Short mmCIF file of C-alpha atoms in Angstrom, two decimals:
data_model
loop_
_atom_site.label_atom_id
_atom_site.label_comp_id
_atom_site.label_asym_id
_atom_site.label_seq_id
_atom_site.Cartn_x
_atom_site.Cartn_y
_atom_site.Cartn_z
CA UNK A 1 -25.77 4.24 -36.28
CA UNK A 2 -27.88 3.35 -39.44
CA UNK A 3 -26.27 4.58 -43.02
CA UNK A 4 -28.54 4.07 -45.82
CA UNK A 5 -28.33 4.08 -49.49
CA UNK A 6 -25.23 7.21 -50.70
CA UNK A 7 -24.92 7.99 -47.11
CA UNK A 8 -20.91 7.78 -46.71
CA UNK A 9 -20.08 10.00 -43.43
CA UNK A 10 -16.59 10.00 -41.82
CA UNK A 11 -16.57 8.52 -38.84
CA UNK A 12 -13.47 9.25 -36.02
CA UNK A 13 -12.41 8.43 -32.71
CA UNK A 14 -15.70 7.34 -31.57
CA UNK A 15 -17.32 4.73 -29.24
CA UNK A 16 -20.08 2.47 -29.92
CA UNK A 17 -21.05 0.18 -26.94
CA UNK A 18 -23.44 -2.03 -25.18
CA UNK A 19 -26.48 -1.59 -28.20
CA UNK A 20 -28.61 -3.86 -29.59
CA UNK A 21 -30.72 -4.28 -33.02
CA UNK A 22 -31.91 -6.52 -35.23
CA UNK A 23 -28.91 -6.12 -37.56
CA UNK A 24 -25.65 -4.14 -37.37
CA UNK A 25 -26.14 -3.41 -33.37
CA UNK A 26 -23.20 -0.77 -33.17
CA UNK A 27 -22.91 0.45 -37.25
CA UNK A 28 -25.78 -0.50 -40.15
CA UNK A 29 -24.32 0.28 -43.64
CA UNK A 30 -27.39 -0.40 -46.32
CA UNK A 31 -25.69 0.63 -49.71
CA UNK A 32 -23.32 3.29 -47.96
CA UNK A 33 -19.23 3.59 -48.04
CA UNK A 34 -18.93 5.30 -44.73
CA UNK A 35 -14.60 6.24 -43.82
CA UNK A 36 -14.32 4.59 -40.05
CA UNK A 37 -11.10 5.22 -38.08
CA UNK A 38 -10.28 4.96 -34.51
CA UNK A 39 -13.08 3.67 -33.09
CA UNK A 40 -14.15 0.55 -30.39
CA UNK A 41 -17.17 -1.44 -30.86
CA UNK A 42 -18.05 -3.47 -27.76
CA UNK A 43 -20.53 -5.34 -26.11
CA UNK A 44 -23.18 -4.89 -29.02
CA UNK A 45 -25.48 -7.65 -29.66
CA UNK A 46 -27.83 -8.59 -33.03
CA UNK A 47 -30.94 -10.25 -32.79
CA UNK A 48 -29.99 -11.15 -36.20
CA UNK A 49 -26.38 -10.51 -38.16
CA UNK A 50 -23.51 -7.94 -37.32
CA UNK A 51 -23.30 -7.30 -33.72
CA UNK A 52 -20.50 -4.76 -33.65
CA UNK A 53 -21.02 -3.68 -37.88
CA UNK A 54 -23.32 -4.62 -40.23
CA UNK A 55 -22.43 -4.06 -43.88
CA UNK A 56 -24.74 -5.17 -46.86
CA UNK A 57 -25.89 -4.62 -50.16
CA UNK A 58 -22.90 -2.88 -52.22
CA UNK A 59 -21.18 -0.98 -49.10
CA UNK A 60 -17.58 -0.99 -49.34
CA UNK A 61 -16.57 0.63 -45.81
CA UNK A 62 -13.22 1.63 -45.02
CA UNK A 63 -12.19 0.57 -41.89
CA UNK A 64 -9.00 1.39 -39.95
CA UNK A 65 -7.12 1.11 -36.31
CA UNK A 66 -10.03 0.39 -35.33
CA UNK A 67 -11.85 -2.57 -32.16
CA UNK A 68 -13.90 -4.54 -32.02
CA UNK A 69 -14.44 -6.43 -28.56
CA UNK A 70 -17.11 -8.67 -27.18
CA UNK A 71 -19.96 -8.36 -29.24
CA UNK A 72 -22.43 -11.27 -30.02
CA UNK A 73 -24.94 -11.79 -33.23
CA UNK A 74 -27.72 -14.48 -32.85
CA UNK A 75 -26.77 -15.62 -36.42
CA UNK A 76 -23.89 -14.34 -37.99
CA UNK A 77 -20.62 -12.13 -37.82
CA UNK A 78 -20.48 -11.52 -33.99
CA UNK A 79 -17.64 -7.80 -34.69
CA UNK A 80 -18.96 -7.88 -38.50
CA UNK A 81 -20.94 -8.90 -41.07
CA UNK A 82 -20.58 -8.32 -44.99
CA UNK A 83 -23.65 -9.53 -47.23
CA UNK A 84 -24.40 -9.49 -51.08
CA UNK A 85 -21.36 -7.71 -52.51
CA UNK A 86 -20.21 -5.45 -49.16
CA UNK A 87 -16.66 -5.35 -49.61
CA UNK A 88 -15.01 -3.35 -47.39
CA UNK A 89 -11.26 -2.64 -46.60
CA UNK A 90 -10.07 -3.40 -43.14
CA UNK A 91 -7.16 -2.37 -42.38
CA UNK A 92 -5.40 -2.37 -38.59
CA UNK A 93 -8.22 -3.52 -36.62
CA UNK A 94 -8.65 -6.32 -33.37
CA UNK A 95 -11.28 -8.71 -33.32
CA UNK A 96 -11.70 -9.97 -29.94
CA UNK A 97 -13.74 -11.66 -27.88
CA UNK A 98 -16.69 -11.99 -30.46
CA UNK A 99 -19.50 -14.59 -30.48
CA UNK A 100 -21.98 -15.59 -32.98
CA UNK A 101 -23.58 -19.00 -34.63
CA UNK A 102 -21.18 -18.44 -38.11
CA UNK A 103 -18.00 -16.08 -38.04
CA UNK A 104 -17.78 -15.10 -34.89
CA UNK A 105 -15.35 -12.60 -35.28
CA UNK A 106 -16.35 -11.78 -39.04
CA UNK A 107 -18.75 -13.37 -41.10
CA UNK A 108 -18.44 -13.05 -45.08
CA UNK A 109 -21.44 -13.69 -47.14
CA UNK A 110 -21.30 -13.19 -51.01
CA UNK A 111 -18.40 -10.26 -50.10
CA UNK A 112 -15.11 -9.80 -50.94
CA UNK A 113 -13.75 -7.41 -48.38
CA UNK A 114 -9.86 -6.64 -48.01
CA UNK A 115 -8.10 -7.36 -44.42
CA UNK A 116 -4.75 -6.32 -43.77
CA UNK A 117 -2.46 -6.40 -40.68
CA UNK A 118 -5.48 -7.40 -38.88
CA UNK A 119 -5.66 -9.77 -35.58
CA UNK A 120 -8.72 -12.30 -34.72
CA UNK A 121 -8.44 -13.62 -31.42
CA UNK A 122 -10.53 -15.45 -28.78
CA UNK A 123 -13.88 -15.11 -30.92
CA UNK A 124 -15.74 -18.00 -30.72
CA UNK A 125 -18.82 -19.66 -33.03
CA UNK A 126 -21.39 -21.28 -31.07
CA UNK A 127 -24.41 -22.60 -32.74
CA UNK A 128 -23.95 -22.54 -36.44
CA UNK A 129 -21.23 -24.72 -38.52
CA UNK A 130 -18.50 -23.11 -37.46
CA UNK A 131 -16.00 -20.51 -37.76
CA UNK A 132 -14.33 -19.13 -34.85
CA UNK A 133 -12.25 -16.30 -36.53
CA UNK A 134 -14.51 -15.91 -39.42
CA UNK A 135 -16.69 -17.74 -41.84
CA UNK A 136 -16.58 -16.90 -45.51
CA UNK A 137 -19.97 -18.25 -47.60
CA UNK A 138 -19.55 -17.60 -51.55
CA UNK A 139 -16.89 -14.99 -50.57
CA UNK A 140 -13.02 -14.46 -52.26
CA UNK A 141 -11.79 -12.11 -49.33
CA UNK A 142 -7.86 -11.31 -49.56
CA UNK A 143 -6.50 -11.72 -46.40
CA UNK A 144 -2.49 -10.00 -45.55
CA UNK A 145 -0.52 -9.77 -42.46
CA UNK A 146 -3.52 -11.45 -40.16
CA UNK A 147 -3.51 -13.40 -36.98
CA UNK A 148 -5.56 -15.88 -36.06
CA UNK A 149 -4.94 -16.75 -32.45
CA UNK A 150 -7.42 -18.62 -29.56
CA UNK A 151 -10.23 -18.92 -31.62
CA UNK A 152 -12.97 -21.27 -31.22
CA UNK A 153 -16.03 -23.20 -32.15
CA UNK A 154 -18.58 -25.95 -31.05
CA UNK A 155 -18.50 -27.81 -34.57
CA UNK A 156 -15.89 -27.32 -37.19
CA UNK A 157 -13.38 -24.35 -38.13
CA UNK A 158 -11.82 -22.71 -35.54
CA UNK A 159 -9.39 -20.17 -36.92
CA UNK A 160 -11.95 -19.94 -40.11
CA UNK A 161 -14.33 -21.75 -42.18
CA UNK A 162 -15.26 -21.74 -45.85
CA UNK A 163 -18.02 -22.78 -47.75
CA UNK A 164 -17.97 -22.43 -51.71
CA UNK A 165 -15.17 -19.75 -50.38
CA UNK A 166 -12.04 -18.99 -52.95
CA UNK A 167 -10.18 -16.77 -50.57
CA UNK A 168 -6.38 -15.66 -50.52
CA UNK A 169 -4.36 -15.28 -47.71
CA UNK A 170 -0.82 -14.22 -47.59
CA UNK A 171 1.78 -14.13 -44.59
CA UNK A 172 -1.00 -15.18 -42.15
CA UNK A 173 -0.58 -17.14 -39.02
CA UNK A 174 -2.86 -19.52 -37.18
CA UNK A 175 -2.06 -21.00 -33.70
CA UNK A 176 -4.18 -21.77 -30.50
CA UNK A 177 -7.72 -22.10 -32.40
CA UNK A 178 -10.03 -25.35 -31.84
CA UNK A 179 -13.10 -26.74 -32.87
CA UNK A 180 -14.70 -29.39 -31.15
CA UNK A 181 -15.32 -31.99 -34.24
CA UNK A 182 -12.74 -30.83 -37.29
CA UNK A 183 -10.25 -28.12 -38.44
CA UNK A 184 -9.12 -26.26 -35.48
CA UNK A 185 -6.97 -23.60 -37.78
CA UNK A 186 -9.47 -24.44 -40.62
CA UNK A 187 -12.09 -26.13 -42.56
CA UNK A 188 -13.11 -26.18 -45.92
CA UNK A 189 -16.37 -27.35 -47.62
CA UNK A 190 -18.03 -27.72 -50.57
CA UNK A 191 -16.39 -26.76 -53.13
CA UNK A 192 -13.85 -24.48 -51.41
CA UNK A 193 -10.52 -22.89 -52.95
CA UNK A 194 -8.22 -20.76 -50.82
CA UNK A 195 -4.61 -20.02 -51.39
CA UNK A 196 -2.67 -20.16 -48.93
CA UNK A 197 0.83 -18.67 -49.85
CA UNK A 198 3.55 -17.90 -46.49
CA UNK A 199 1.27 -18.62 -44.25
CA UNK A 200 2.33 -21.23 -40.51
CA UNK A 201 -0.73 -23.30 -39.02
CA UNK A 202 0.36 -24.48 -35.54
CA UNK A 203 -0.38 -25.40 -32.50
CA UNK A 204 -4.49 -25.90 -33.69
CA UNK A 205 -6.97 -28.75 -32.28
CA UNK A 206 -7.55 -31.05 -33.27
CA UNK A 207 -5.73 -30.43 -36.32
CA UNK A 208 -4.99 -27.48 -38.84
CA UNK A 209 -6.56 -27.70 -42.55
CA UNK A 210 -9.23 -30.25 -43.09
CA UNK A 211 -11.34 -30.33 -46.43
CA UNK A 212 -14.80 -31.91 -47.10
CA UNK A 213 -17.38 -31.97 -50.41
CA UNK A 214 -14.55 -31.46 -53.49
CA UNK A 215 -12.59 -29.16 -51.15
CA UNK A 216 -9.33 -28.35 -52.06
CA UNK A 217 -6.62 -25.44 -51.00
CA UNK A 218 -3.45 -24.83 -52.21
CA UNK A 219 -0.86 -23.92 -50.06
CA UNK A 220 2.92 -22.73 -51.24
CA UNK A 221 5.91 -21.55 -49.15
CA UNK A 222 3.72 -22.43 -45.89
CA UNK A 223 4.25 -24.07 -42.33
CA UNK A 224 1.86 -26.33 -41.33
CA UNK A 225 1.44 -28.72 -38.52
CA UNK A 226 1.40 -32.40 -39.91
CA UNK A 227 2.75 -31.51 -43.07
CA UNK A 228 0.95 -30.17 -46.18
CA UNK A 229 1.52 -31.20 -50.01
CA UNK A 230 3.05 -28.07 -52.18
CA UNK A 231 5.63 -26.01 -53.25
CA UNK A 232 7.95 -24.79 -50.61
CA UNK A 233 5.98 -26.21 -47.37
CA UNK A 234 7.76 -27.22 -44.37
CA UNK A 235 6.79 -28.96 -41.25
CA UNK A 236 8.77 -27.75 -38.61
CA UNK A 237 8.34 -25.88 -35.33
CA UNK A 238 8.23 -22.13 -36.28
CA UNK A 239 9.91 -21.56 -32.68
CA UNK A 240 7.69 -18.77 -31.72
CA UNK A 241 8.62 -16.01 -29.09
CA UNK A 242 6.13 -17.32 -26.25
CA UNK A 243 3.54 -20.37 -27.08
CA UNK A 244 4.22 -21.44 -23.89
CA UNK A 245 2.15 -19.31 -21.96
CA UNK A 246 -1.18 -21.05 -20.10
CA UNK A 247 -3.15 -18.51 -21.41
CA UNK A 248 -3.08 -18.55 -25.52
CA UNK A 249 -4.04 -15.04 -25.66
CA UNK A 250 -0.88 -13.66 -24.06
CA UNK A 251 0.75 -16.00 -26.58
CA UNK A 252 4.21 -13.75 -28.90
CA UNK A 253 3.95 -15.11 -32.33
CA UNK A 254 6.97 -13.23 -33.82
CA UNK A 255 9.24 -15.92 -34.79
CA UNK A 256 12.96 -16.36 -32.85
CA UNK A 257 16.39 -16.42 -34.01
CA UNK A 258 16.93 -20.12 -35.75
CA UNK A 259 13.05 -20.38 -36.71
CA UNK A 260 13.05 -22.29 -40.59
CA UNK A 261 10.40 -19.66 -41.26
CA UNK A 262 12.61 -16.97 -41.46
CA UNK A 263 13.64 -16.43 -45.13
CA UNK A 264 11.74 -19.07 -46.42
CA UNK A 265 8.55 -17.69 -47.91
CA UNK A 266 7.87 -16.22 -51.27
CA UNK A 267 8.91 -12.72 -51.88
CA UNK A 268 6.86 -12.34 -55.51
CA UNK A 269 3.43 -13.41 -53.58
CA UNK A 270 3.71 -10.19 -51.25
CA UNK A 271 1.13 -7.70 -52.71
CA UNK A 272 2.88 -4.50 -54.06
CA UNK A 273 2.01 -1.52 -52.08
CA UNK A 274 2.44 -4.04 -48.75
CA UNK A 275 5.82 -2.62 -46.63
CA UNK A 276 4.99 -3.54 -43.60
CA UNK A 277 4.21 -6.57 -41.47
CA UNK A 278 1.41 -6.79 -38.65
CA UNK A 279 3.63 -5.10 -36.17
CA UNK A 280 4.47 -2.22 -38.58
CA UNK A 281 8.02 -3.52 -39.12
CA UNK A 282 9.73 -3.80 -42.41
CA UNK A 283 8.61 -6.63 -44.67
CA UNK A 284 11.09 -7.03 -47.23
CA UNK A 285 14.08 -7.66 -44.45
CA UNK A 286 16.21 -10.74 -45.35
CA UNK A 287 18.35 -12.11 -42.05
CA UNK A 288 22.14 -12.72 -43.11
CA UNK A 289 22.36 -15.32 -40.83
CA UNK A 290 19.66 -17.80 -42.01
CA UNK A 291 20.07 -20.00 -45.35
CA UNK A 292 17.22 -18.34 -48.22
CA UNK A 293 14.96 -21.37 -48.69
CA UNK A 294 12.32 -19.40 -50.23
CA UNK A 295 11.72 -17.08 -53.52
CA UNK A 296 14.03 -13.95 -53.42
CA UNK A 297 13.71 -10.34 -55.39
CA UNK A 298 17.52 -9.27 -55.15
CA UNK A 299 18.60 -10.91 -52.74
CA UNK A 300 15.49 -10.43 -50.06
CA UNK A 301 13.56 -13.44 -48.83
CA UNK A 302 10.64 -13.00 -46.86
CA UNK A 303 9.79 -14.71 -43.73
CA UNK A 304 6.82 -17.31 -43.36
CA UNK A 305 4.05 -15.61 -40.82
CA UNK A 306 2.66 -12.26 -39.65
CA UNK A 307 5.54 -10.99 -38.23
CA UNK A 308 8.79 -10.20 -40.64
CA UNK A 309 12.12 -11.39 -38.17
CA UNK A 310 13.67 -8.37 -37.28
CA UNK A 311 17.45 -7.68 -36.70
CA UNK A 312 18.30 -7.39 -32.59
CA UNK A 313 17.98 -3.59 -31.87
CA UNK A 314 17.85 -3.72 -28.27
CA UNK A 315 21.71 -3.79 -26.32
CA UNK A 316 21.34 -6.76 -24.33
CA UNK A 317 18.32 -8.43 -26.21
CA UNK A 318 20.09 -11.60 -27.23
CA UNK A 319 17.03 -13.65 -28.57
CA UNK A 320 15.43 -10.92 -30.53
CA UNK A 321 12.26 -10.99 -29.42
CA UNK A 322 12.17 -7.11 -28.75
CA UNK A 323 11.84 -7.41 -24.50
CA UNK A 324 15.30 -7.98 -22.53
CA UNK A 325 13.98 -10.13 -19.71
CA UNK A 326 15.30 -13.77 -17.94
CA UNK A 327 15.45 -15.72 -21.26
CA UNK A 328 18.26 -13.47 -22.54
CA UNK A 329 19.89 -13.50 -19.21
CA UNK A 330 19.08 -17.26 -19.49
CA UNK A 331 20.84 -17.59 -23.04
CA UNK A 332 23.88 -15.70 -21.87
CA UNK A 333 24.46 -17.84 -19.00
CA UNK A 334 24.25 -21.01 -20.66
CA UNK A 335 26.36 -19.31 -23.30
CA UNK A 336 29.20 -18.24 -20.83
CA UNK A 337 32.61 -19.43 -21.27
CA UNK A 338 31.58 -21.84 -24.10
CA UNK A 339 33.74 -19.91 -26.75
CA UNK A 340 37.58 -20.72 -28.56
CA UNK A 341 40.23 -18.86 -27.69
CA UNK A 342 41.27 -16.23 -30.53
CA UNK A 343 44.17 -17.34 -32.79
CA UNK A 344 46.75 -14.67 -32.49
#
């Protein structure tokens, strides 16, 4: 599907798979703001840029719920590609299984898009620098509520990679990426700025944030593997559901009861209009039973990560982790008998 210039169509519950172009295999947008929602992208594949969506020259798509799943791009953005001032607003969408040289799961170039409560997993970058998860080149994209998880690359970047990039990112969480040389959760060069504000890093090869050519992030309120200089940063296991699993991509990254990332990030950096977490769960939600070691608005404390802790709903769940299954049974057994008597 080619839009060109003023051409901004709704597009809903539809299926683009197995094309190929030159650029933007499964969507083109040349100068057009086209409404996307509930749709799958897969197995599209670019000669050039954008296998799965192609965005450039002032388009600012808006993109919802929607997938996009195995498609490649000779060059760059494998599920999407923004160029010269595309910034579009992605909101609820899975990028999996992508491949290009840059970004392979999305590939920012002089953009600025928006991505919230998105996930970027197993996308790997191949031939270019880097940039598993996605590359952003000249770009200041605002990143919320994202996961970065089994992402790869053959040179440096895993999660993501930056060049002259000045990006935000806020209650994001990187775990299981790798690069073969430097900055398995991420790498920034020349001249690169993000902010990194309640964000974990854990659980990336060879290491998690590595900075080259007058690179350098700052990072508040944060987890990260190693340690990191800054306000509010811990280094401490964020005791994640399931990161246990063999496979990285059936890895839980909600965080379980006892985790020093619950209540510890900065309420005032949350966005307003953000409710919500990646799962759809409350945001604000402060847990009575862990210590506030963050930045509170009456009395709430946010949690470090994607995923907001939530309070046990479930009879019977005892870890919280939303799935009553052997570890609870596990818990309670190890648990049995180990209590006082009452005073009477």
């Amino acid at each position: 599907m080619f839009n060109q210039e003023n051409s901004n169509p709704t597009v809903t519950n539809c299926r683009f798979s197995s094309n190929s172009a030159g650029y933007g295999a499964g969507m083109r947008n040349n100068g057009s703001s086209p409404t996307v929602t509930n749709c799958t992208f897969s197995e599209n594949s670019a000669r050039g840029e954008g296998g799965g969506m192609d965005n450039r020259y002032d388009s600012y798509p808006a993109v919802t719920n929607c997938t996009f799943s195995g498609n490649t791009a000779n060059t760059n953005g494998g599920g999407m590609f923004n160029f010269t001032n595309s910034n579009p607003v992605v909101s609820e969408c899975t990028f999996s299984d992508n491949e290009a040289g840059w970004g392979g799961g999305m590939c920012n170039d002089n953009s600025n898009p928006k991505v919230r409560n998105c996930s970027f997993s197993n996308n790997n970058s191949i031939g270019g620098d880097g940039g598993g998860g996605m590359m952003n080149f000249h770009s200041t994209a605002t990143l919320v509520n994202c996961v970065f998880l089994n992402n790869s690359s053959a040179n440096v970047g895993g999660g993501m990679f930056n060049v002259y990039g000045s990006l935000t990112m806020i209650n994001c969480t990187f775990s299981g990426n790798s690069a073969v040389i430097d900055g398995g959760g991420m790498y920034n060069d020349w001249d690169s700025y993000p902010i990194l504000t309640n964000c974990i890093l854990w659980a990336d090869e060879p290491n998690e944030i590595v900075n080259n050519h007058n690179s350098n992030p700052t990072v508040t309120y944060s987890d990260v593997q190693g340690g990191w200089a800054g306000l509010g940063n811990i280094d401490a296991n964020p005791l994640f559901v399931d990161a246990n699993h063999p496979d990285p991509n059936l890895w839980n990254l909600r965080l379980s009861y006892g985790s020093t990332c619950i209540d510890a990030g900065d309420t005032t950096a949350v966005p307003t209009g953000i409710f919500s977490d990646m799962n759809g769960d409350l945001r604000r939600l402060d847990d009575p039973a862990s210590p506030d070691t963050g930045i509170s608005i009456f009395g709430v404390t946010v949690d470090m990560g994607a995923y907001e802790f939530q309070l046990c709903r479930i009879p019977g769940d005892v870890n919280c982790d939303g799935v009553v299954d052997f570890k609870d049974v596990a818990i309670l057994c190890a648990s049995w008998l180990t209590g006082t008597e009452p005073e009477l």
